[in-house]
Amino acid sequence: MQFTGLTLSQVLMTLGAAGGVTLLLYLLRTRRRRVQVPFIPLWESLLRDRRSSRLFQSLRHLISLLLALLVVALLTFALGDPRDREDSPDVAHQVLLIDASVTMGATDVEPNRLQVAVDQARRLVAGAGARQRILIAQVDASVTPLSPMTDDPRLLDEALDAVALSDSGADHGRALEFAAAVLAGRSGASAVLLSDRAEPLPEGPAVALADAGVDLRFVPIGRRSENVAISAFAVRRYPLDKNRSELLVELHNGSDHAERVELTLRGDGQTIDVQTLELEAGARVRRVYDDVTGVRSELEAELRAAEAGHDDLPIDDRAHAVVPERKAMRVLCVTAGNRYLEAALLLDEYMQVDVVTPAEYAGAAGYDAVIFDAARPPEPPTVPALYIDPGAVADGHTPLETRASLERPFFDRLRRKHPLLRFTAMADVNIASADALVTVPGDVVVAADRRGALVVAGEREGLRFVALGFDLRDTDLPLRVAWPLLLLNTIEWFTVDEQEQRSSLDVGESTTIELPAGVEQVTHMAPDASERTLPVRDGRVTLTPERVGFHELRWPGGRRALAAALDGSTLRPLAPAEAMVVAGRAVPPPTVPEPAPARPPWAWLALVAFALLAIEWLTFHRRWTV
Amino acid sequence: MRWPIRVRGAHTDPADAPGDDDLFDEAFQKRLEYLALVSRRVFRGRTRAERRSRKTGTGVEFADYRRYAAGDDYRQIDWNVYGRIGRLMLRLYEEEEDLSVYILLDCSGSMAFGRPPKLRYGKQLAAALAYVALNNLDRVSITALRDGSAERLAPTRGRNRIFTVFEFLRPLQADGGTHLADAISTFAAQNKRRGVAILISDLYDPLGFEEPINALRFARFETHILRLVSPDEAEPNLHGELELVDSETGLTRQVTVTPALLARYRAAQAERDQRLEAFCGEKQVGLSTLDISVPPEEAILNVLRHGGLLA
């Protein structure tokens, strides 16, 4: 027995105080009223007969007082809300895991899958016995417990009311690990997962459940899969013409029949394209808009059925993206004179280039990147650096040492997926001679002759660098398109955060944004126009979007738009799971007992107290106990 | 400002009690004028009145014959009888005489009980009886009994003396003990002339009701008891833990009133009533029990008439 309301000491203190008051009231009640009678000897003759029963009278008075004290004690203990101890072997414990991920918003069941799951959970709660404790948790990208482990129907009802649809996916593994952790060591442990998904469990959660002795049950939610979705939506700027953008839209028809849909594209709120597409059952269709101009920031795609059709999940009919910001860069070029290099640097109008000779070089403070052409700085630079032919000079700092000179090397090995080589073709570049670069662990060889590395990328003390082991003028690379691309890719790799180039974030994915110096407060405006203030730490703010749509961060003198999209892993067919398999065994559904009124012990105590009060009242007014 | 003192079961607040100025109204007096006080015995009166006496004398109503004796008034000899039987017989006539009516009013503390207080009710009865008696040219005396003493209004006669009666009754208050036997002994010593004694009381005497009644009988008064009863004392509305206070002695008793105790109280009351009636019947004493909730006019006109006190 344990008290879940007042503590034992509080119960005892209340009992003492209330008992004292009861005793006082009792004494007041038994103070006799004075009543005049005309002839008391007549009463005396009667009282003489009653003296023999005085002892019994006193006893009856005592019984009345004891009844009152018993009522007080019962009510006081009821305030303590006594329950069976949690570790009592008779008490069963259950965790209800309610999937509130984005697909639970599907309307193939009325009103939607989530509400059906909540109703099922409500039935389980209503059927729970007096010796059953339940904890309710919402499952989406994370697990959120909404109630304590309790048998209080009011708390459980409030928890079920608090379950809200999320725009993220569901992490069942994490949810079941949570259930195993909560139920570990508890008697009668069971977990019920109410979901429309039933992926095979990873080994970790399955083992955790088995170790905790948890009886897992599964309630499948959902009826069918009729859904057409925008499964991908992304935009990027062209590397060589950042005024232009390229847009990718992918549509997926998850239904078992063809659908005719209308796709609308909007840029900064203005409609820029409308297309009608025919989607076969199960088909994925991609559309690339290769020349999206005039859009400053926000892009939105909306899908609608061109004909009367049914779409069970409306939320994936819209997608949002933000065109990556263009950022002006300052580059310092340290060279004794290299026309090819300087000409390539002029291609990007958003790049401000300063050229100095090696003798004039006095540091790169204030620049975003520095290029050393046949030159070495006396000290390591404080910004990312490109070293071209570092072996040409002997003195100064270089991140890489050079080895023997190679005659007519070729790019035998190219790391084509490296950002430096994006959109380039360098396999047939002719090089007269080059120095082989000596790498250290952690360096990435981007291009190499079989005799040694020719292009290396890496980091030194947190700063990126790229080294070319040859003089441009000893190659035909400057005559190729690949040269300015390689140079601009290098500058971009130095200065542009990959994160900033993404047109949208996944819901639930955190991103950290650098803020201008002096910004101490950032306001976040969510797609539903709600606002909240985000903390700023070390000049950065971290945002984790929870809703699909455009998010905006504002601070004094600036703003940043971000788009949040559904996690790609959630955009799978809507088909509901029929069964869940763990360790080769189908998880059975829970038994839903008939709703039984589970009256907590305090209610019984109060009932007994009121019954005693009624008896005391009756006996008092019937003059049995007075 | 004067706060009323309310004690359950008693009515001691003077402001709450009706005033004594309205003991009679005019209509009430008119109705009483037609009533006559009767007595089953005839007592000798000192002066002529409207009541027959056993004393033969100068009246006009023939009463009896008796043999002539020396010294008799030979004017009363019936010569016709002498002619028929040859003996001298004297005609006797009933002489009409006045009657002494003694009204004894219990003024002990217990007479303050009831609504209206029993004393007020008793005053009205006494005044009414006195009025009727005076109206019939009887002699009326009123005695207030309290603490064993008897404060009295000397015998008086004549209709206009009713105001003297009122003046005597009006200031009487219910206080003190009862001790009826002592008070009646004092009364008997004060009043040698026998007559009708009407005792108005609740008969709540700690020494019992027998002794006072016997005191009247032994003094050869024709005794009538008007016993006043309040509904509150016959059916007391009491329950619970109480401290009973005797309205006369101030004596207290703690009691738990239950339905069973009330039943026993009622049984004790009934047994006492029965004993009183049996005693009065045995001793040929008139007894009338009057409920003070009944208006006094009705009591006087109906109850007393049926009881034989009024003609």
GROMACS .gro file of C-alpha atoms in nm, chain A residues 404-608:
model
  205
  404ALA     CA    1   5.969   1.373  -5.700
  405SER     CA    2   5.872   1.550  -6.017
  406LEU     CA    3   5.655   1.346  -6.247
  407GLU     CA    4   5.694   1.370  -6.622
  408ARG     CA    5   5.369   1.370  -6.826
  409PRO     CA    6   5.142   1.251  -6.555
  410PHE     CA    7   4.770   1.190  -6.617
  411PHE     CA    8   4.472   1.192  -6.398
  412ASP     CA    9   4.454   0.817  -6.373
  413ARG     CA   10   4.231   0.821  -6.068
  414LEU     CA   11   3.961   1.080  -6.017
  415ARG     CA   12   3.726   1.098  -5.720
  416ARG     CA   13   3.435   1.199  -5.934
  417LYS     CA   14   3.183   1.240  -5.651
  418HIS     CA   15   3.401   1.490  -5.470
  419PRO     CA   16   3.252   1.841  -5.478
  420LEU     CA   17   3.568   1.972  -5.641
  421LEU     CA   18   3.505   1.769  -5.954
  422ARG     CA   19   3.135   1.845  -5.984
  423PHE     CA   20   3.040   1.898  -6.350
  424THR     CA   21   3.403   1.856  -6.465
  425ALA     CA   22   3.568   1.621  -6.719
  426MET     CA   23   3.938   1.592  -6.645
  427ALA     CA   24   4.032   1.241  -6.744
  428ASP     CA   25   4.218   1.353  -7.058
  429VAL     CA   26   4.390   1.663  -6.930
  430ASN     CA   27   4.747   1.682  -7.048
  431ILE     CA   28   5.013   1.775  -6.800
  432ALA     CA   29   5.374   1.831  -6.895
  433SER     CA   30   5.513   1.785  -6.549
  434ALA     CA   31   5.397   1.789  -6.192
  435ASP     CA   32   5.511   1.733  -5.835
  436ALA     CA   33   5.369   1.439  -5.651
  437LEU     CA   34   5.198   1.553  -5.329
  438VAL     CA   35   5.271   1.374  -5.005
  439THR     CA   36   4.946   1.324  -4.817
  440VAL     CA   37   4.886   1.267  -4.447
  441PRO     CA   38   4.608   1.059  -4.301
  442GLY     CA   39   4.276   1.237  -4.342
  443ASP     CA   40   4.367   1.400  -4.669
  444VAL     CA   41   4.154   1.316  -4.970
  445VAL     CA   42   4.326   1.249  -5.301
  446VAL     CA   43   4.090   1.400  -5.555
  447ALA     CA   44   4.300   1.330  -5.863
  448ALA     CA   45   4.613   1.126  -5.895
  449ASP     CA   46   4.855   0.979  -6.138
  450ARG     CA   47   4.947   0.620  -6.068
  451ARG     CA   48   5.280   0.755  -5.945
  452GLY     CA   49   5.147   1.006  -5.700
  453ALA     CA   50   4.871   1.243  -5.592
  454LEU     CA   51   4.817   1.550  -5.807
  455VAL     CA   52   4.510   1.713  -5.651
  456VAL     CA   53   4.456   1.677  -5.274
  457ALA     CA   54   4.188   1.820  -5.046
  458GLY     CA   55   4.198   1.820  -4.671
  459GLU     CA   56   4.190   2.014  -4.348
  460ARG     CA   57   4.462   2.162  -4.129
  461GLU     CA   58   4.365   2.297  -3.791
  462GLY     CA   59   4.002   2.323  -3.892
  463LEU     CA   60   4.068   2.503  -4.219
  464ARG     CA   61   4.018   2.341  -4.554
  465PHE     CA   62   4.284   2.343  -4.820
  466VAL     CA   63   4.330   2.217  -5.176
  467ALA     CA   64   4.666   2.162  -5.337
  468LEU     CA   65   4.743   2.123  -5.709
  469GLY     CA   66   5.081   1.965  -5.772
  470PHE     CA   67   5.135   2.132  -6.108
  471ASP     CA   68   5.168   2.471  -6.274
  472LEU     CA   69   4.862   2.557  -6.477
  473ARG     CA   70   5.077   2.677  -6.757
  474ASP     CA   71   5.233   2.331  -6.789
  475THR     CA   72   4.893   2.183  -6.868
  476ASP     CA   73   4.609   2.230  -7.111
  477LEU     CA   74   4.366   2.252  -6.824
  478PRO     CA   75   4.317   2.630  -6.857
  479LEU     CA   76   4.196   2.567  -7.211
  480ARG     CA   77   3.916   2.348  -7.086
  481VAL     CA   78   3.584   2.426  -6.926
  482ALA     CA   79   3.691   2.206  -6.639
  483TRP     CA   80   3.939   2.464  -6.514
  484PRO     CA   81   3.703   2.745  -6.412
  485LEU     CA   82   3.464   2.479  -6.278
  486LEU     CA   83   3.742   2.324  -6.071
  487LEU     CA   84   3.844   2.666  -5.944
  488LEU     CA   85   3.488   2.777  -5.861
  489ASN     CA   86   3.407   2.439  -5.706
  490THR     CA   87   3.715   2.481  -5.490
  491ILE     CA   88   3.618   2.832  -5.378
  492GLU     CA   89   3.263   2.711  -5.316
  493TRP     CA   90   3.388   2.411  -5.119
  494PHE     CA   91   3.590   2.648  -4.907
  495THR     CA   92   3.325   2.901  -4.838
  496VAL     CA   93   2.982   2.753  -4.885
  497ASP     CA   94   2.829   2.539  -4.617
  498GLU     CA   95   2.666   2.234  -4.772
  499GLN     CA   96   2.384   2.274  -4.526
  500GLU     CA   97   2.313   2.620  -4.661
  501GLN     CA   98   2.284   2.485  -5.010
  502ARG     CA   99   2.001   2.250  -4.924
  503SER     CA  100   1.669   2.378  -5.043
  504SER     CA  101   1.474   2.210  -4.765
  505LEU     CA  102   1.521   2.033  -4.436
  506ASP     CA  103   1.348   1.721  -4.319
  507VAL     CA  104   1.093   1.766  -4.045
  508GLY     CA  105   1.262   1.687  -3.716
  509GLU     CA  106   1.610   1.748  -3.857
  510SER     CA  107   1.814   2.005  -3.666
  511THR     CA  108   2.014   2.270  -3.844
  512THR     CA  109   2.253   2.528  -3.701
  513ILE     CA  110   2.274   2.870  -3.859
  514GLU     CA  111   2.553   3.121  -3.816
  515LEU     CA  112   2.427   3.463  -3.720
  516PRO     CA  113   2.586   3.805  -3.773
  517ALA     CA  114   2.793   3.929  -3.483
  518GLY     CA  115   2.593   4.091  -3.209
  519VAL     CA  116   2.266   3.908  -3.267
  520GLU     CA  117   2.136   3.791  -2.932
  521GLN     CA  118   1.780   3.697  -3.006
  522VAL     CA  119   1.611   3.517  -3.294
  523THR     CA  120   1.241   3.486  -3.356
  524HIS     CA  121   1.114   3.174  -3.525
  525MET     CA  122   0.794   3.197  -3.725
  526ALA     CA  123   0.643   2.855  -3.801
  527PRO     CA  124   0.424   2.776  -4.104
  528ASP     CA  125   0.113   2.818  -3.889
  529ALA     CA  126   0.230   3.177  -3.814
  530SER     CA  127   0.303   3.096  -3.452
  531GLU     CA  128   0.611   3.269  -3.314
  532ARG     CA  129   0.865   3.177  -3.053
  533THR     CA  130   1.205   3.300  -2.950
  534LEU     CA  131   1.506   3.076  -3.002
  535PRO     CA  132   1.816   3.095  -2.787
  536VAL     CA  133   2.143   3.208  -2.945
  537ARG     CA  134   2.463   3.038  -2.834
  538ASP     CA  135   2.810   3.127  -2.960
  539GLY     CA  136   2.663   3.330  -3.242
  540ARG     CA  137   2.457   3.038  -3.369
  541VAL     CA  138   2.098   2.934  -3.352
  542THR     CA  139   1.966   2.582  -3.386
  543LEU     CA  140   1.628   2.512  -3.542
  544THR     CA  141   1.444   2.183  -3.553
  545PRO     CA  142   1.136   2.229  -3.772
  546GLU     CA  143   0.838   2.027  -3.656
  547ARG     CA  144   0.592   2.120  -3.929
  548VAL     CA  145   0.602   2.104  -4.304
  549GLY     CA  146   0.618   2.440  -4.480
  550PHE     CA  147   0.814   2.763  -4.477
  551HIS     CA  148   0.988   2.865  -4.160
  552GLU     CA  149   1.143   3.202  -4.105
  553LEU     CA  150   1.409   3.318  -3.864
  554ARG     CA  151   1.420   3.688  -3.788
  555TRP     CA  152   1.670   3.893  -3.601
  556PRO     CA  153   1.739   4.265  -3.589
  557GLY     CA  154   1.851   4.361  -3.934
  558GLY     CA  155   1.811   4.023  -4.101
  559ARG     CA  156   1.604   3.719  -4.180
  560ARG     CA  157   1.649   3.369  -4.314
  561ALA     CA  158   1.388   3.153  -4.483
  562LEU     CA  159   1.393   2.778  -4.449
  563ALA     CA  160   1.168   2.510  -4.591
  564ALA     CA  161   1.076   2.192  -4.408
  565ALA     CA  162   0.966   1.887  -4.601
  566LEU     CA  163   0.844   1.546  -4.504
  567ASP     CA  164   1.119   1.302  -4.428
  568GLY     CA  165   1.173   1.088  -4.737
  569SER     CA  166   1.147   0.775  -4.528
  570THR     CA  167   0.790   0.861  -4.435
  571LEU     CA  168   0.681   0.892  -4.797
  572ARG     CA  169   0.629   0.527  -4.851
  573PRO     CA  170   0.309   0.370  -4.966
  574LEU     CA  171   0.027   0.427  -4.725
  575ALA     CA  172  -0.073   0.062  -4.719
  576PRO     CA  173  -0.143  -0.022  -4.355
  577ALA     CA  174   0.035  -0.308  -4.187
  578GLU     CA  175  -0.178  -0.608  -4.117
  579ALA     CA  176   0.056  -0.774  -3.873
  580MET     CA  177   0.381  -0.721  -3.696
  581VAL     CA  178   0.645  -0.989  -3.679
  582VAL     CA  179   0.903  -1.005  -3.401
  583ALA     CA  180   1.154  -1.288  -3.383
  584GLY     CA  181   0.961  -1.478  -3.647
  585ARG     CA  182   0.639  -1.466  -3.452
  586ALA     CA  183   0.337  -1.254  -3.536
  587VAL     CA  184   0.257  -1.009  -3.259
  588PRO     CA  185  -0.099  -1.076  -3.141
  589PRO     CA  186  -0.353  -0.800  -3.087
  590PRO     CA  187  -0.445  -0.709  -2.730
  591THR     CA  188  -0.765  -0.833  -2.579
  592VAL     CA  189  -1.005  -0.547  -2.526
  593PRO     CA  190  -1.218  -0.625  -2.221
  594GLU     CA  191  -1.557  -0.474  -2.166
  595PRO     CA  192  -1.532  -0.137  -2.001
  596ALA     CA  193  -1.540  -0.197  -1.629
  597PRO     CA  194  -1.576   0.079  -1.378
  598ALA     CA  195  -1.249   0.068  -1.194
  599ARG     CA  196  -1.317   0.252  -0.873
  600PRO     CA  197  -1.000   0.359  -0.697
  601PRO     CA  198  -0.968   0.271  -0.328
  602TRP     CA  199  -1.025   0.628  -0.217
  603ALA     CA  200  -1.372   0.616  -0.373
  604TRP     CA  201  -1.457   0.306  -0.171
  605LEU     CA  202  -1.323   0.473   0.144
  606ALA     CA  203  -1.539   0.778   0.074
  607LEU     CA  204  -1.842   0.557   0.008
  608VAL     CA  205  -1.795   0.374   0.337
   0.00000   0.00000   0.00000
